[in-house]
Amino acid sequence: MLAARLLPLLIVALGFTSVSAQSYNNNLDFNSTCSSISSQIPSIVPNASNVTSQLVLAGTNLTFPNSAPSCNRPSQVVEADICRVVMNVGTSDRSGIRFEAWFPREWSGRFLSTGNGGLGGCIQYEDMAYGSLLGFATVGANNGHDGDTGAPFLNNSEVLKDYAFRSLHTGVVIGKNLTHTFYGSPHNKSYYLGCSTGGREGLKSVQDFPEDFDGIVAGAPAADFNNLIAWMGHFLNVTGNATAERFLPPAQWISLVHPDVLDQCDEIDGVKDGVIEDPNLCKYDPSGLVCSEGKNQTDGGCVTEAQAEMIKQVFEPFFLQGELAFPRMQPGTENLPIFYTGQMFMYPRDWLQFVVHSDPSFDVNTASDQDWILTRDLDPFNISTWSGDLSVFRDREGKLLTYHGQADDVITPINSERYYERVSETMNLDSTDLDEFYRFFRISGMLHCSGGVGAWEIGQNLAGAGGSIDHLNLDPESNVLMAMVRWVEEGVAPNAVLGTKFVNDTVDEGAQFARKHCKYPLRNTYDGVGDPNLKESWSCECVV
Ligand SMILES: *[C@@H]1O[C@H](CO)[C@@H](O)[C@H](O)[C@H]1NC(C)=O
Ligand SMILES: *[C@@H]1O[C@H](CO)[C@@H](O)[C@H](O)[C@H]1NC(C)=O
Ligand SMILES: *[C@@H]1O[C@H](CO)[C@@H](O)[C@H](O)[C@H]1NC(C)=O
Ligand SMILES: *[C@@H]1O[C@H](CO)[C@@H](O)[C@H](O)[C@H]1NC(C)=O
Ligand SMILES: *[C@@H]1O[C@H](CO)[C@@H](O)[C@H](O)[C@H]1NC(C)=O
Ligand SMILES: *[C@@H]1O[C@H](CO)[C@@H](O)[C@H](O)[C@H]1NC(C)=O
Ligand SMILES: *[C@@H]1O[C@H](CO)[C@@H](O)[C@H](O)[C@H]1NC(C)=O
Ligand SMILES: *[C@@H]1O[C@H](CO)[C@@H](O)[C@H](O)[C@H]1NC(C)=O
Ligand SMILES: *[C@@H]1O[C@H](CO)[C@@H](O)[C@H](O)[C@H]1NC(C)=O
Ligand SMILES: *[C@@H]1O[C@H](CO)[C@@H](O)[C@H](O)[C@H]1NC(C)=O
Ligand SMILES: *[C@@H]1O[C@H](CO)[C@@H](O)[C@H](O)[C@H]1NC(C)=O
Ligand SMILES: *[C@@H]1O[C@H](CO)[C@@H](O)[C@H](O)[C@H]1NC(C)=O
């Protein structure tokens, strides 16, 4: 019923004229340009090799037989007619990127670069499909190596340099040139869309390559990268391995701790819906889980004093040498206990072995604060991505939109608040001043980049924009990429981001609820009387 009421509000906004794609040049012989461009490329792109171009018609299911299995991207349905250009580009005598440009037949005049994830190593074909469907000349690169692994960094700082910043920037320079070459006129505005490592790449551009983009959408950024890696790794020290007395098996994080967190914190916002609207307000205390008479393993389970102490520790900030290194994990994320398995998570493991110690046999089980201090201080190629001075980007009227799921179990969303505060302090600007070029939205109930119990569909990728061409939601009120286009091209900045939760995350099953996510530092606040599934029952309140 509710779904039937909400759905009309969410219907595809393809009619939104100023951002809809239009054919740039009807006379362009798209097919023949596509076949001839590959022969031109070696003379215009330095260090290009193995260049191919291929006309791909809408509906084609492209397969990538050579894609690394850890990229988990064996195929992609292309939703619009494109010319797909693929090449290798050397970045040094012992490094290079694999680069793709997807030029849509129906070009909007806009340029878009996609980003990467984790320690990848992976072209995000789903984002290439999304961008080109929306009419952007869209590029992506493999970040200098193949696969979601740190192994190629071993004793090769050039590959690390590509990962830290050079792959993305190189792809942008080449991509803009090829866009001009292909269509015969330069792009009008350039955009960036990425999340996680892709979010970090977006911030890197704002900080160090402020000319690259007019508008940047950076989700869940892996900013303060070195401390983030250390934080991910330090949980092993907190939880102990599977033989430690304090260790709690992942199954019990899910069956015991998560429900207890929700009991204590779900209704702080006034609504029992599994969404902790602002997890900063959750002061979780696991002591109620401790075994006692009348509370034992047979009736629902319980934990020992040592386990309860460990659980408390998990939700504490991470300090190194007495200083905050990284903010706490937010409660509400423990149903995805990826860091509490008793083994070190893959990214800090790889980083210690292939970057910090240059020794694949380094035993990560012995990792101590000393290793995390080394990790923090090494900071190859300024990969920390933590500069708070965005003045060059601001002065050339660039726009930055960041968002972060409040139920993110991979990168604590507090880190995005911290970066916002850092920029505010560095540039001596309050949030009203920052509004001019930098806005941050907290997406309640969203996991890492997408998914979750909250209203997480915000157009951050194809899955978050309805999932398919039949359901595409391009309304700038509820699509962060289109919100950025409107901000850059019409000067209309987003004040909130309308998210949608579909029943079983399936658009055909209708909307379960919608919620307007607030611009930081405002907090989304329930009015206490209205239907909590309606966005009108919530408002963005100033809480400081
Ligand atoms: C372009 O190529 C496609 C696929 O080969 C073909 O279907 C289409 O007719 C061609 N268009 C023109 C204008 O040649
Ligand atoms: C070009 O492709 C060939 C065959 O796939 C491959 O052996 C070669 O390494 C590639 N060259 C570069 C520079 O990537
Ligand atoms: C695309 O092709 C791959 C490999 O053949 C297949 O596994 C996948 O299901 C196909 N995708 C769709 C949407 O048909
Ligand atoms: C091309 O490769 C050379 C070395 O192989 C490198 O020095 C140069 O920076 C590369 N040029 C570009 C534009 O990447
Ligand atoms: C760029 O914008 C101008 C002005 O809006 C427009 O006339 C032109 O066609 C656009 N160029 C492209 C390549 O879309
Ligand atoms: C990497 O470099 C270290 C010294 O920095 C050396 O001990 C090690 O053997 C090298 N490993 C490989 C695989 O080249
Ligand atoms: C592309 O780059 C090449 C080499 O730097 C340059 O000669 C050419 O003018 C550029 N083309 C465009 C359209 O920017
Ligand atoms: C678990 O940790 C203990 C104590 O630190 C250590 O002695 C043991 O070797 C570890 N076990 C594994 C499988 O790593
Ligand atoms: C566990 O609790 C139940 C009821 O709360 C009780 O009947 C049972 O004896 C307890 N078992 C142990 C081992 O304490
Ligand atoms: C964590 O590592 C430190 C050394 O950095 C060590 O003193 C401490 O005992 C470790 N804590 C646990 C719970 O293993
Ligand atoms: C890192 O950034 C600082 C200041 O932003 C700069 O001075 C330094 O040269 C950079 N280092 C590298 C390796 O890029
Ligand atoms: C949602 O999916 C679950 C199984 O994944 C199913 O049990 C449930 O009936 C579905 N709900 C609706 C409303 O379709």
Coordinates of C-alpha atoms in Angstrom, one line a residue, residues 227-411:
N227 CA 45.8 5.3 9.4
L228 CA 42.7 3.6 7.8
I229 CA 44.8 0.6 6.8
A230 CA 46.3 0.5 10.4
W231 CA 42.8 0.8 11.9
M232 CA 41.6 -2.1 9.8
G233 CA 44.6 -4.2 10.9
H234 CA 44.5 -3.3 14.5
F235 CA 41.2 -5.1 15.1
L236 CA 43.1 -8.4 15.1
N237 CA 45.0 -7.2 18.1
V238 CA 41.7 -6.2 19.8
T239 CA 39.7 -9.4 19.1
G240 CA 42.6 -11.8 19.3
N241 CA 42.7 -14.8 17.1
A242 CA 40.3 -17.7 17.2
T243 CA 42.1 -19.3 20.1
A244 CA 42.1 -16.2 22.3
E245 CA 39.9 -16.3 25.4
R246 CA 38.4 -12.9 24.5
F247 CA 37.6 -13.9 20.9
L248 CA 34.0 -13.9 19.8
P249 CA 33.1 -15.9 16.7
P250 CA 31.6 -13.9 13.9
A251 CA 28.3 -15.8 14.1
Q252 CA 27.9 -14.4 17.6
W253 CA 28.6 -10.9 16.6
I254 CA 25.6 -11.3 14.3
S255 CA 23.3 -13.3 16.5
L256 CA 24.1 -11.7 19.9
V257 CA 25.9 -8.3 19.6
H258 CA 23.9 -6.9 16.7
P259 CA 20.5 -7.4 18.2
D260 CA 21.8 -6.0 21.5
V261 CA 23.1 -2.9 19.8
L262 CA 19.7 -2.4 18.1
D263 CA 17.9 -2.9 21.4
Q264 CA 20.0 -0.1 22.9
C265 CA 20.2 2.3 19.9
D266 CA 17.7 1.7 17.2
E267 CA 15.0 3.8 18.9
I268 CA 17.2 6.8 19.9
D269 CA 15.8 8.4 16.7
G270 CA 12.2 7.6 17.8
V271 CA 11.6 4.8 15.2
K272 CA 12.2 1.1 15.5
D273 CA 13.2 0.2 12.0
G274 CA 16.7 -1.2 12.2
V275 CA 18.1 2.1 11.1
I276 CA 20.3 4.0 13.6
E277 CA 19.8 7.4 12.1
D278 CA 22.8 9.0 13.9
P279 CA 25.1 6.3 15.3
N280 CA 27.2 9.0 17.0
L281 CA 24.4 9.1 19.6
C282 CA 24.8 5.3 20.3
K283 CA 26.8 4.7 23.5
Y284 CA 26.7 0.9 23.3
D285 CA 27.3 -1.1 26.5
P286 CA 27.7 -4.9 26.0
S287 CA 27.6 -5.7 29.8
G288 CA 24.0 -6.9 29.5
L289 CA 25.2 -9.8 27.4
V290 CA 27.5 -11.2 30.1
C291 CA 26.6 -14.7 31.3
S292 CA 25.0 -15.0 34.7
E293 CA 22.7 -17.3 36.5
G294 CA 19.6 -17.5 34.4
K295 CA 21.5 -16.3 31.3
N296 CA 23.6 -18.9 29.7
Q297 CA 24.6 -20.4 26.4
T298 CA 21.4 -22.5 26.2
D299 CA 19.0 -19.7 26.4
G300 CA 19.9 -17.4 23.6
G301 CA 23.6 -17.2 24.4
C302 CA 25.8 -14.9 26.4
V303 CA 29.4 -13.7 26.5
T304 CA 32.2 -13.9 29.1
E305 CA 33.5 -10.8 30.9
A306 CA 36.6 -11.0 28.7
Q307 CA 34.5 -11.0 25.5
A308 CA 32.4 -8.1 26.8
E309 CA 35.6 -6.1 27.5
M310 CA 36.8 -6.9 24.0
I311 CA 33.5 -5.9 22.4
K312 CA 33.7 -2.5 24.2
Q313 CA 37.3 -2.1 22.9
V314 CA 36.1 -2.7 19.3
F315 CA 33.9 0.4 19.5
E316 CA 36.7 2.6 20.9
P317 CA 38.7 5.0 18.7
F318 CA 42.2 3.8 17.7
F319 CA 45.1 5.6 19.3
L320 CA 48.8 5.5 18.3
Q321 CA 51.4 7.0 20.6
G322 CA 48.6 8.6 22.6
E323 CA 47.1 10.4 19.6
L324 CA 43.9 9.6 17.7
A325 CA 44.9 7.7 14.6
F326 CA 41.4 6.8 13.5
P327 CA 37.8 7.2 14.8
R328 CA 35.8 4.4 16.3
M329 CA 33.8 1.8 14.4
Q330 CA 30.2 2.8 14.6
P331 CA 27.8 0.4 16.4
G332 CA 25.2 -1.1 14.1
T333 CA 27.8 -2.5 11.7
E334 CA 28.6 -5.7 13.7
N335 CA 26.2 -7.8 11.6
L336 CA 29.0 -7.7 9.0
P337 CA 32.0 -8.6 11.2
I338 CA 34.7 -8.6 8.5
F339 CA 37.4 -7.4 10.8
Y340 CA 36.6 -9.7 13.7
T341 CA 37.3 -13.1 12.1
G342 CA 40.5 -13.8 14.0
Q343 CA 42.6 -13.2 10.9
M344 CA 43.9 -10.0 9.6
F345 CA 41.8 -8.4 6.9
M346 CA 43.3 -8.7 3.4
Y347 CA 44.1 -5.0 2.8
P348 CA 46.2 -4.3 5.9
R349 CA 47.8 -7.8 5.4
D350 CA 48.8 -6.9 1.8
W351 CA 49.9 -3.4 2.8
L352 CA 52.2 -4.7 5.6
Q353 CA 53.7 -7.5 3.4
F354 CA 54.1 -5.8 0.0
V355 CA 54.5 -2.1 1.0
V356 CA 55.6 -1.5 4.6
H357 CA 57.9 -4.5 5.0
S358 CA 58.6 -5.5 1.3
D359 CA 58.4 -9.1 2.5
P360 CA 55.6 -11.4 1.5
S361 CA 56.5 -13.8 4.4
F362 CA 56.0 -11.1 7.1
D363 CA 53.8 -12.7 9.7
V364 CA 50.9 -10.3 10.2
N365 CA 49.8 -12.1 13.3
T366 CA 52.8 -10.5 15.0
A367 CA 51.7 -7.0 13.9
S368 CA 51.9 -4.5 16.8
D369 CA 51.6 -0.7 17.2
Q370 CA 55.1 -0.4 15.9
D371 CA 54.0 -1.7 12.5
W372 CA 51.1 0.7 12.5
I373 CA 53.4 3.6 13.3
L374 CA 55.6 2.5 10.3
T375 CA 52.5 2.3 8.2
R376 CA 51.4 5.8 9.2
D377 CA 54.8 7.3 8.6
L378 CA 55.6 5.7 5.3
D379 CA 52.8 7.5 3.4
P380 CA 54.1 6.7 -0.1
F381 CA 53.3 9.4 -2.7
N382 CA 51.1 11.2 -0.1
I383 CA 48.6 8.5 -0.4
S384 CA 47.2 9.7 3.0
T385 CA 45.0 12.1 0.9
W386 CA 44.4 14.2 4.0
S387 CA 45.2 17.8 2.9
G388 CA 42.6 20.2 4.2
D389 CA 43.4 23.0 1.8
L390 CA 41.0 22.9 -1.0
S391 CA 41.4 26.6 -2.0
V392 CA 42.6 26.1 -5.6
F393 CA 39.6 23.8 -6.3
R394 CA 37.3 26.3 -4.6
D395 CA 38.7 29.3 -6.4
R396 CA 38.1 27.7 -9.8
E397 CA 34.5 27.1 -8.7
G398 CA 34.8 23.3 -8.4
K399 CA 32.2 21.5 -6.5
L400 CA 32.6 18.6 -4.1
L401 CA 29.9 16.3 -2.8
T402 CA 30.8 13.6 -0.3
Y403 CA 28.4 11.0 1.1
H404 CA 29.0 8.2 3.6
G405 CA 26.8 5.3 4.8
Q406 CA 26.2 5.5 8.5
A407 CA 26.2 1.7 8.7
D408 CA 29.5 1.4 6.9
D409 CA 31.4 -1.6 8.3
V410 CA 34.5 -1.1 6.1
I411 CA 35.4 2.6 6.6

